[in-house]
Coordinates of C-alpha atoms and ligand atoms in Angstrom, one line a residue:
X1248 CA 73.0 51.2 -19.4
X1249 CA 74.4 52.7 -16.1
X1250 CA 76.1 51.4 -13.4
X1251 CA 77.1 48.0 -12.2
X1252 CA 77.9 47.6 -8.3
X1253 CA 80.6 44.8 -7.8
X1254 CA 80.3 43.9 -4.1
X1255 CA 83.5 41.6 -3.9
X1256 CA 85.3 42.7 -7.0
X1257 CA 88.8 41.9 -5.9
X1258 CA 88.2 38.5 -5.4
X1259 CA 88.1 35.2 -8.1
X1260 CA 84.2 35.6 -9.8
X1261 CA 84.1 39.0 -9.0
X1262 CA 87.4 39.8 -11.1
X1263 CA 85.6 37.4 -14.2
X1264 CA 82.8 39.3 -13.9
X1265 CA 84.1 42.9 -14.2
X1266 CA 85.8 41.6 -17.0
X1267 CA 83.0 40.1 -18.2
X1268 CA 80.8 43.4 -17.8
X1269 CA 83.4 45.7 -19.1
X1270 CA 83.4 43.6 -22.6
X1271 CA 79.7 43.9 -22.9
X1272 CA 79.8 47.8 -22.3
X1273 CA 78.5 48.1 -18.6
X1274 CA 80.3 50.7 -16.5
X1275 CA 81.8 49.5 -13.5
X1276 CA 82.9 50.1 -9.5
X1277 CA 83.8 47.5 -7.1
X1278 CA 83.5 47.6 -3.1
X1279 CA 85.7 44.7 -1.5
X1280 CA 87.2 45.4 2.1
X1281 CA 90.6 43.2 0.9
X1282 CA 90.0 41.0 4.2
X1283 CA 90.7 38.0 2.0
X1284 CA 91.2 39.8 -1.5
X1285 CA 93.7 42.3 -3.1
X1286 CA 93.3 44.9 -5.1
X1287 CA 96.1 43.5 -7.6
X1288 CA 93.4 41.7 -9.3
X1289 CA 92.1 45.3 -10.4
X1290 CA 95.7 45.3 -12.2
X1291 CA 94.8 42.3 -14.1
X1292 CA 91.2 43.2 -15.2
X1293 CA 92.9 46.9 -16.6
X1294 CA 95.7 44.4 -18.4
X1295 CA 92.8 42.6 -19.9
X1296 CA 90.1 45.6 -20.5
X1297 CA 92.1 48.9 -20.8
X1298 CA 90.1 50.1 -17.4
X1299 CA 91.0 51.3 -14.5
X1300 CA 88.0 50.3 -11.5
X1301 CA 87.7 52.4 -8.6
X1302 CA 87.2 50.2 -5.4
X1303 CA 85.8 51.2 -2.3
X1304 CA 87.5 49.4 0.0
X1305 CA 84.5 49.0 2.6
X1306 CA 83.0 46.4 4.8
X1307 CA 80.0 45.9 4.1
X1308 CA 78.5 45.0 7.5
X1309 CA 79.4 48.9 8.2
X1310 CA 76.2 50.3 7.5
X1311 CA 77.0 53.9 7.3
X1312 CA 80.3 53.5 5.0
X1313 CA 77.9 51.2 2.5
X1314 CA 75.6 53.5 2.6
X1315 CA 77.7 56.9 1.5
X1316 CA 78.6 54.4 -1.2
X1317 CA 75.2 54.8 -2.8
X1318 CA 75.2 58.9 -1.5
X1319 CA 78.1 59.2 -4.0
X1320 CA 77.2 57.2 -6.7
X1321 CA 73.1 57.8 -7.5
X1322 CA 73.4 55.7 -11.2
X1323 CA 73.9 52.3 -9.6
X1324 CA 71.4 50.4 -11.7
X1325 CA 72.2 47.0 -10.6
X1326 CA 74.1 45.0 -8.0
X1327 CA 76.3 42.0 -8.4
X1328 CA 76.8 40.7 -4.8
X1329 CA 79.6 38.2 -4.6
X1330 CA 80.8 39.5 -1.4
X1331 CA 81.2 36.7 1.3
X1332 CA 83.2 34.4 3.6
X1333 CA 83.3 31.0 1.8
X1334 CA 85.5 28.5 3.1
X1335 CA 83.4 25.1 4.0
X1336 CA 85.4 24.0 6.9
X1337 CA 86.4 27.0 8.3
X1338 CA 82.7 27.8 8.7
X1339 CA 82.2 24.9 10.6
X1340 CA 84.8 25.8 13.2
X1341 CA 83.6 29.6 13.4
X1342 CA 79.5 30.0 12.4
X1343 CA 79.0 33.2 14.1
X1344 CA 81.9 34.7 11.6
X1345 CA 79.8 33.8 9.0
X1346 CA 76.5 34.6 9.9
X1347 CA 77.7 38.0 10.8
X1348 CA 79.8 38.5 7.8
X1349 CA 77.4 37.2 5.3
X1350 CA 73.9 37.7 6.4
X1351 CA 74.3 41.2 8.2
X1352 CA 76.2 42.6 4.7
X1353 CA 73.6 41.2 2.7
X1354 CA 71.2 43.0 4.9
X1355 CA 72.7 46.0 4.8
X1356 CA 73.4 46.3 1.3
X1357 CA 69.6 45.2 0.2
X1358 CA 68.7 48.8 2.8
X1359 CA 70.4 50.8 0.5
X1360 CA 68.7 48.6 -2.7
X1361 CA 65.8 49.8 -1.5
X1362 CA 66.8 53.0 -0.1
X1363 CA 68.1 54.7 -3.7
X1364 CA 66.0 52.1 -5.6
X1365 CA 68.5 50.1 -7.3
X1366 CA 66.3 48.2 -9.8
X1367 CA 68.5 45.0 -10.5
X1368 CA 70.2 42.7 -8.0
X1369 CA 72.6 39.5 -8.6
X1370 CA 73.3 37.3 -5.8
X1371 CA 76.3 35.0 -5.7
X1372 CA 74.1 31.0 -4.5
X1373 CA 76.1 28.0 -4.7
X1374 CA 75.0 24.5 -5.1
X1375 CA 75.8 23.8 -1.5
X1376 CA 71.6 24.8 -0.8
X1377 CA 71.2 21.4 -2.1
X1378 CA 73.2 19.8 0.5
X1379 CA 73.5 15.9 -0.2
X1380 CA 70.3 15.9 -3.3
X1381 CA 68.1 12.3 -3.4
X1382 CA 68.5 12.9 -7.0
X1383 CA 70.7 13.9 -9.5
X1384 CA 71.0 16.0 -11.8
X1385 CA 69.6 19.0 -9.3
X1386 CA 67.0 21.3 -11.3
X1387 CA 66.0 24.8 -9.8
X1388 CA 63.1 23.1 -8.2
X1389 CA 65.1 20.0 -6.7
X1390 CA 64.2 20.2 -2.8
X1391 CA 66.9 21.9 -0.5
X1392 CA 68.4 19.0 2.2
X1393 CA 69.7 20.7 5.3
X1394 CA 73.0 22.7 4.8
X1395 CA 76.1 20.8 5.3
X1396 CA 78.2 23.4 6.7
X1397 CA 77.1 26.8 8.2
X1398 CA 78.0 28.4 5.0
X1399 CA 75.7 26.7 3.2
X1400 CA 73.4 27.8 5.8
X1401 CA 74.1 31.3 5.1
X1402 CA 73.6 30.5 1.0
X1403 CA 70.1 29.1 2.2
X1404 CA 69.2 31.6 4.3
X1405 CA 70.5 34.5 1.9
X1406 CA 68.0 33.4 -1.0
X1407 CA 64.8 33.7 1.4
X1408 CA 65.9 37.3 2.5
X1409 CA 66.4 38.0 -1.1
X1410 CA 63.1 36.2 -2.5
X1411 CA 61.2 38.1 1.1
X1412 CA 62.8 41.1 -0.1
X1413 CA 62.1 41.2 -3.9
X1414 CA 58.0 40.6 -3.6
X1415 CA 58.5 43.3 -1.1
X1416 CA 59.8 46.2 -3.4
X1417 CA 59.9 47.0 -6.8
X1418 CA 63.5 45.2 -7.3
X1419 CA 64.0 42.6 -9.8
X1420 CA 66.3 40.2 -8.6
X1421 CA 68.0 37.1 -9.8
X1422 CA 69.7 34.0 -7.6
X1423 CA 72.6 32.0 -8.9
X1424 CA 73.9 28.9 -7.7
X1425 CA 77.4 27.9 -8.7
X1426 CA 78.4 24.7 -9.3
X1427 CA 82.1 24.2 -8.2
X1428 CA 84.0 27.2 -10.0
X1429 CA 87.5 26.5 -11.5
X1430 CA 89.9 27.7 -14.1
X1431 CA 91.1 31.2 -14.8
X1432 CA 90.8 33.7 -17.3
X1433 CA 92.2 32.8 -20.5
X1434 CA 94.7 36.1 -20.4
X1435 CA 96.1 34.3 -17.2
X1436 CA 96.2 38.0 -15.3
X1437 CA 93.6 37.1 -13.2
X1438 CA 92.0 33.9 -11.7
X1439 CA 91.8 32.1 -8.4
X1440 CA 93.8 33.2 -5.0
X1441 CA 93.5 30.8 -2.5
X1442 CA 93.8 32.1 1.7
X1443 CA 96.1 29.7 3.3
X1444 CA 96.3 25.9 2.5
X1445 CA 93.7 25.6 0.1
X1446 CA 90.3 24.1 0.5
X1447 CA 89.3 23.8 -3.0
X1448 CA 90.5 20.9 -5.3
X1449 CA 91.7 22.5 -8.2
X1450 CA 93.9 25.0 -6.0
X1451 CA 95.0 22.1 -4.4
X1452 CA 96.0 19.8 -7.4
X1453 CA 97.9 23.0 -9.5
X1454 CA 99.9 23.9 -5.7
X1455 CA 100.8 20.3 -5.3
X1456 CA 101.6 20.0 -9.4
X1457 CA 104.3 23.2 -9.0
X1458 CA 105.9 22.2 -5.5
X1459 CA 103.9 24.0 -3.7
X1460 CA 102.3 21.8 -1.9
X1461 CA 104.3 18.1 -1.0
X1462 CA 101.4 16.0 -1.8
X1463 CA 97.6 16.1 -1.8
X1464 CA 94.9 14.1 -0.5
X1465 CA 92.1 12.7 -2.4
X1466 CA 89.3 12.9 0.4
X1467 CA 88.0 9.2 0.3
X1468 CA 87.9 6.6 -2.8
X1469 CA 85.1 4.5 -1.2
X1470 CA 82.2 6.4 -1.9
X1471 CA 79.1 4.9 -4.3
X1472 CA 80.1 6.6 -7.3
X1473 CA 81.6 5.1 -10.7
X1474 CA 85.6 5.0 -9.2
X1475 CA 84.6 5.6 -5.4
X1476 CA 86.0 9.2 -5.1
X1477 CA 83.4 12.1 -5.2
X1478 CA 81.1 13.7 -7.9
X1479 CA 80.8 16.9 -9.0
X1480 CA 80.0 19.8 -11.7
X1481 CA 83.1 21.5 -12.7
X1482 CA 82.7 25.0 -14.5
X1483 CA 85.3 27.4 -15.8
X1484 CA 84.9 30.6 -13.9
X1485 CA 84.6 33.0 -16.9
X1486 CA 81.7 30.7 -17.9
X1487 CA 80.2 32.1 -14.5
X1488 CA 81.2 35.4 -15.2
X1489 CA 79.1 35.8 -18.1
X1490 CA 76.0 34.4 -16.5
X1491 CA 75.9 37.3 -14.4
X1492 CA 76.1 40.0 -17.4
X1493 CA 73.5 38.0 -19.1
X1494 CA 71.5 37.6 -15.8
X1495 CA 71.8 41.6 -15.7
X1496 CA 70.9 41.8 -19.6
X1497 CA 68.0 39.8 -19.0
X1498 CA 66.8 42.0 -16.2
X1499 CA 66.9 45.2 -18.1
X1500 CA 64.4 43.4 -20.9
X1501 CA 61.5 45.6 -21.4
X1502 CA 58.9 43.8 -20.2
X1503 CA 60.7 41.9 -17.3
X1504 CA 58.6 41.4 -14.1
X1505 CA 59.7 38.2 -11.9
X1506 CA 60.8 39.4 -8.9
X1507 CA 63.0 36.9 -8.1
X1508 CA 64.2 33.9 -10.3
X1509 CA 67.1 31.2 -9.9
X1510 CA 69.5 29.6 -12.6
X1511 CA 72.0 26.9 -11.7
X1512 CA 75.3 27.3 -12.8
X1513 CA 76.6 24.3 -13.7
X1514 CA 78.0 22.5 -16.9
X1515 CA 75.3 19.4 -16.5
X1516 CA 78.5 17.2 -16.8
X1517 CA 79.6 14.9 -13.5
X1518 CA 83.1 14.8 -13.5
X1519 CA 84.5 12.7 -10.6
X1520 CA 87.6 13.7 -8.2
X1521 CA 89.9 11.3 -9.5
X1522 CA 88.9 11.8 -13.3
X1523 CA 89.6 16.1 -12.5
X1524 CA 92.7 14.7 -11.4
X1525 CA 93.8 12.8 -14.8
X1526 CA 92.1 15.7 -17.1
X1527 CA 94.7 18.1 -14.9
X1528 CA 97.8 15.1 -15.8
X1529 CA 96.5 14.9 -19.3
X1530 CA 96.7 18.9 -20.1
X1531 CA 99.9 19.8 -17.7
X1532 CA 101.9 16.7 -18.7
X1533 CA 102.4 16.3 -15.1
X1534 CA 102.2 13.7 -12.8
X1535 CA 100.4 14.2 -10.0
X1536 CA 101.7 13.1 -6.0
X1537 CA 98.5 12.3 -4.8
X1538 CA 97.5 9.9 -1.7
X1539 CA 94.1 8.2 -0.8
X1540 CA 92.8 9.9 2.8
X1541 CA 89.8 9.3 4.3
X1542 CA 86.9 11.0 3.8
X1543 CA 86.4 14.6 4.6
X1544 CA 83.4 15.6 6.8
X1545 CA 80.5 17.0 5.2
X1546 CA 81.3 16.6 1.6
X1547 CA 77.9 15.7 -0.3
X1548 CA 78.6 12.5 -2.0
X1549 CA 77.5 13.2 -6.0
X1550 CA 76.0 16.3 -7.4
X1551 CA 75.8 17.8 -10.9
X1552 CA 73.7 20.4 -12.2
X1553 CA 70.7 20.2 -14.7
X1554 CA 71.4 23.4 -16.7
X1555 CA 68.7 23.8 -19.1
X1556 CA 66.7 26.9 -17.7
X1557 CA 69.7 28.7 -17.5
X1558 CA 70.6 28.2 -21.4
X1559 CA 67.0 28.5 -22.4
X1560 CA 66.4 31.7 -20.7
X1561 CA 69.7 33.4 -20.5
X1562 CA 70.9 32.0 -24.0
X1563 CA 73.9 30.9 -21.9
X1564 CA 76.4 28.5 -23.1
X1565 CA 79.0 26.7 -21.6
X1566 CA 82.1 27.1 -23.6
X1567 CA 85.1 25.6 -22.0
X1568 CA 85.4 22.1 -21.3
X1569 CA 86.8 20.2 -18.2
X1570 CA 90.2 20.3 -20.1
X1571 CA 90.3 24.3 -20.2
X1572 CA 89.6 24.3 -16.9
X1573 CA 92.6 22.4 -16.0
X1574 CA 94.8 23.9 -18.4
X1575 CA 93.9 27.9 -17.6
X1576 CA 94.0 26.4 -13.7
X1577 CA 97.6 24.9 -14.6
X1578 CA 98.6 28.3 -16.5
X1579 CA 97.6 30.8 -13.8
X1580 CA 99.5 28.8 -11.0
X1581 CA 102.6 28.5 -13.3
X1582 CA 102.1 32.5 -13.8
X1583 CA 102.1 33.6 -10.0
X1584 CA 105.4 31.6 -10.1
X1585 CA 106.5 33.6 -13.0
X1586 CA 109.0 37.2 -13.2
X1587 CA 105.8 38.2 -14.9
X1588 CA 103.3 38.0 -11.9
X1589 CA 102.4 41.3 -10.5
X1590 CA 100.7 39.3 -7.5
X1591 CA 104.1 38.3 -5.4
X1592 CA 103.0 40.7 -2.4
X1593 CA 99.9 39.9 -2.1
X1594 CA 100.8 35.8 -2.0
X1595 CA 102.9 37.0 0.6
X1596 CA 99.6 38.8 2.7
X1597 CA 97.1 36.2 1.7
X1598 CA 99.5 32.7 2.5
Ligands
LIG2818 C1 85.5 19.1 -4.3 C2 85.8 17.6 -4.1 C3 86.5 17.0 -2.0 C4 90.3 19.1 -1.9 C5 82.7 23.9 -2.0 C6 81.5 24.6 -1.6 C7 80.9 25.3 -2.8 C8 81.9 26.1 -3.4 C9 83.1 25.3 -3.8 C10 82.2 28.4 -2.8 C11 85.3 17.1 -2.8 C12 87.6 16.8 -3.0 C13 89.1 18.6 -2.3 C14 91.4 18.2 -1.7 C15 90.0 16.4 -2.4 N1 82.4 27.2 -2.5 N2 88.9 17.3 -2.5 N3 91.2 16.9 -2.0 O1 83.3 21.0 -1.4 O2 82.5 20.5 -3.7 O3 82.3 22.8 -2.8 O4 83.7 24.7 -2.6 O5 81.8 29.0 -3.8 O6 79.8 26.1 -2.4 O7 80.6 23.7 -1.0 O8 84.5 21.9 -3.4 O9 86.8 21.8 -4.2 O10 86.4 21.7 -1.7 O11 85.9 19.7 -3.1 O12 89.8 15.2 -2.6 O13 92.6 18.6 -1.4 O14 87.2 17.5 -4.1 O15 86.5 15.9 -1.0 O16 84.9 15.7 -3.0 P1 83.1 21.4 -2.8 P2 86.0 21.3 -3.1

């Protein structure tokens, strides 16, 4: 079926994914640079899958290193590119970090697609192209509002690249936009690896839950939704993960010709903030220490995904439910604590 390019392996849906590939029989390699990832996660996909992945460890906005990439490995069939700077608000602070990180890699890396002909290409989209939708639930086809945050811009702007690039060559290549990824693999040897304080609200609630963390905010509770506090579409990362093998199944169809098409990724459920919150008490048994703040700039108010191209063309299904999420979230956080976790250094380099 030949080979599968992982940019971004090391990190949270890049990990699923390899795990996700490996299970359905695709070979594998990653490149990740470890700027904001660690290769320990490689340990946790070969304590799941039996296999060992070679990473190159190579920024991709170095042309020539990406490049010998391809030189040395002439099977690359498709492309998975997860690779990216993704944190919201530090976006906001520092655009020009992330329009040179994640446009000139994506550049780059779609030279050498078309350079040694890579056939099929996977890019990691996110709901943030929405921005703040006049209607929910988002289809595929739901107008894009402006970005909210520069890295939403650089979402936006990476799918018209990609869609300029695919009726330009004979690459077949598919878009998907995540809803807000959560959970970790059911093994617990890999999942999500937060840079800092975390950003995210899962991180956030399962830090705070352990001690980590003193207390947490919830970011506004007056907000025109059914409780006041934010909506959104929750999705256990392995549900991701398989999207992307079936996106690369689909591609290989005989037959296949669409140069570009886009799925969202999203469970078609709108859970709100402060219902996440009890689903996480319900599963952990925990209480949660949690304060009402004030809203956080930028957040769209309610979005949730409408999901059905995605299961009618990809036969995907979503199989874990806002529970699982909170439970595998829960799990993983009580495993990095553990004698058992094989991540200790890398908390210590990442935090
Ligand atoms: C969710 C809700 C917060 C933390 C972003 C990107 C998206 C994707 C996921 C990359 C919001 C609230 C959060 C906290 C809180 N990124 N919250 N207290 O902003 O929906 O999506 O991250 O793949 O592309 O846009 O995710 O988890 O940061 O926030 O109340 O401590 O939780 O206000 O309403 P978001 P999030």
């Amino acid at each position: 079926m030949g080979k599968i390019l992982v940019t971004g392996g090391c990190g949270y849906i890049g990990s699923h994914t390899i795990v996700d590939l490996i299970e359905n029989g695709f070979e594998v390699i990653s490149v990740d640079n470890n700027a904001r990832s660690t290769t320990h996660m490689l340990t946790g996909i070969e304590k799941i899958t039996g296999k060992k992945i070679k990473n190159y460890k190579v920024d991709l906005c170095n042309f020539d290193e990406t490049f010998a990439i391809f030189q040395e490995n002439t099977d690359i069939t498709g492309i998975i590119h997860f690779a990216a700077y993704k944190a919201v608000g530090e976006s906001v602070e520092k655009p020009l970090l992330y329009y040179e990180n994640n446009i000139f890699s994506l550049v780059n890396l779609l030279k050498c697609v078309d350079e040694f002909k890579v056939k099929h290409f996977v890019f990691s989209s996110s709901c943030t192209v929405y921005g703040n939708p006049l209607q929910i639930p988002v289809t595929e086809q739901t107008a894009m509002q402006p970005a909210e945050s520069p890295y939403g811009a650089t979402k936006q702007m990476g799918e018209q690249i990609i869609q300029d690039f695919a009726k330009s060559s004979d690459c077949n290549c598919i878009l998907l936009r995540y809803f807000n990824p959560v959970g970790a693999h059911p093994s617990i040897y890999i999942g999500e690896l937060p840079v800092g304080k975390p950003a995210n609200l899962v991180p956030a609630i399962t830090q705070t839950a352990i001690g980590k963390l003193p207390q947490m905010q919830v970011f506004g509770s007056d907000y025109d939704t059914r409780d006041g506090s934010c909506l959104r579409d929750f999705i256990h990362v392995s549900d991701i993960a398989h999207a992307h093998t079936l996106s690369i199944q689909k591609m290989m169809e005989a037959g296949y010709n669409k140069a570009c098409d886009i799925y969202n990724l999203g469970s078609g459920n709108g859970v709100t903030v402060l219902e996440a919150i009890k689903a996480f008490e319900k599963v952990s048994g925990v209480k949660l220490n949690y304060a009402i703040g004030n809203r956080r700039p930028g957040d769209v108010v309610a979005i949730y995904a409408d999901n059905h191209y995605a299961k009618e063309e990809l036969k995907w299904e979503v199989q874990y439910s806002i529970e699982d999420m909170m439970l595998t979230a829960w799990k993983w956080e009580l495993f990095l604590k553990s004698d058992e976790s094989f991540f200790k250094e890398s908390l210590a380099n990442l935090n």
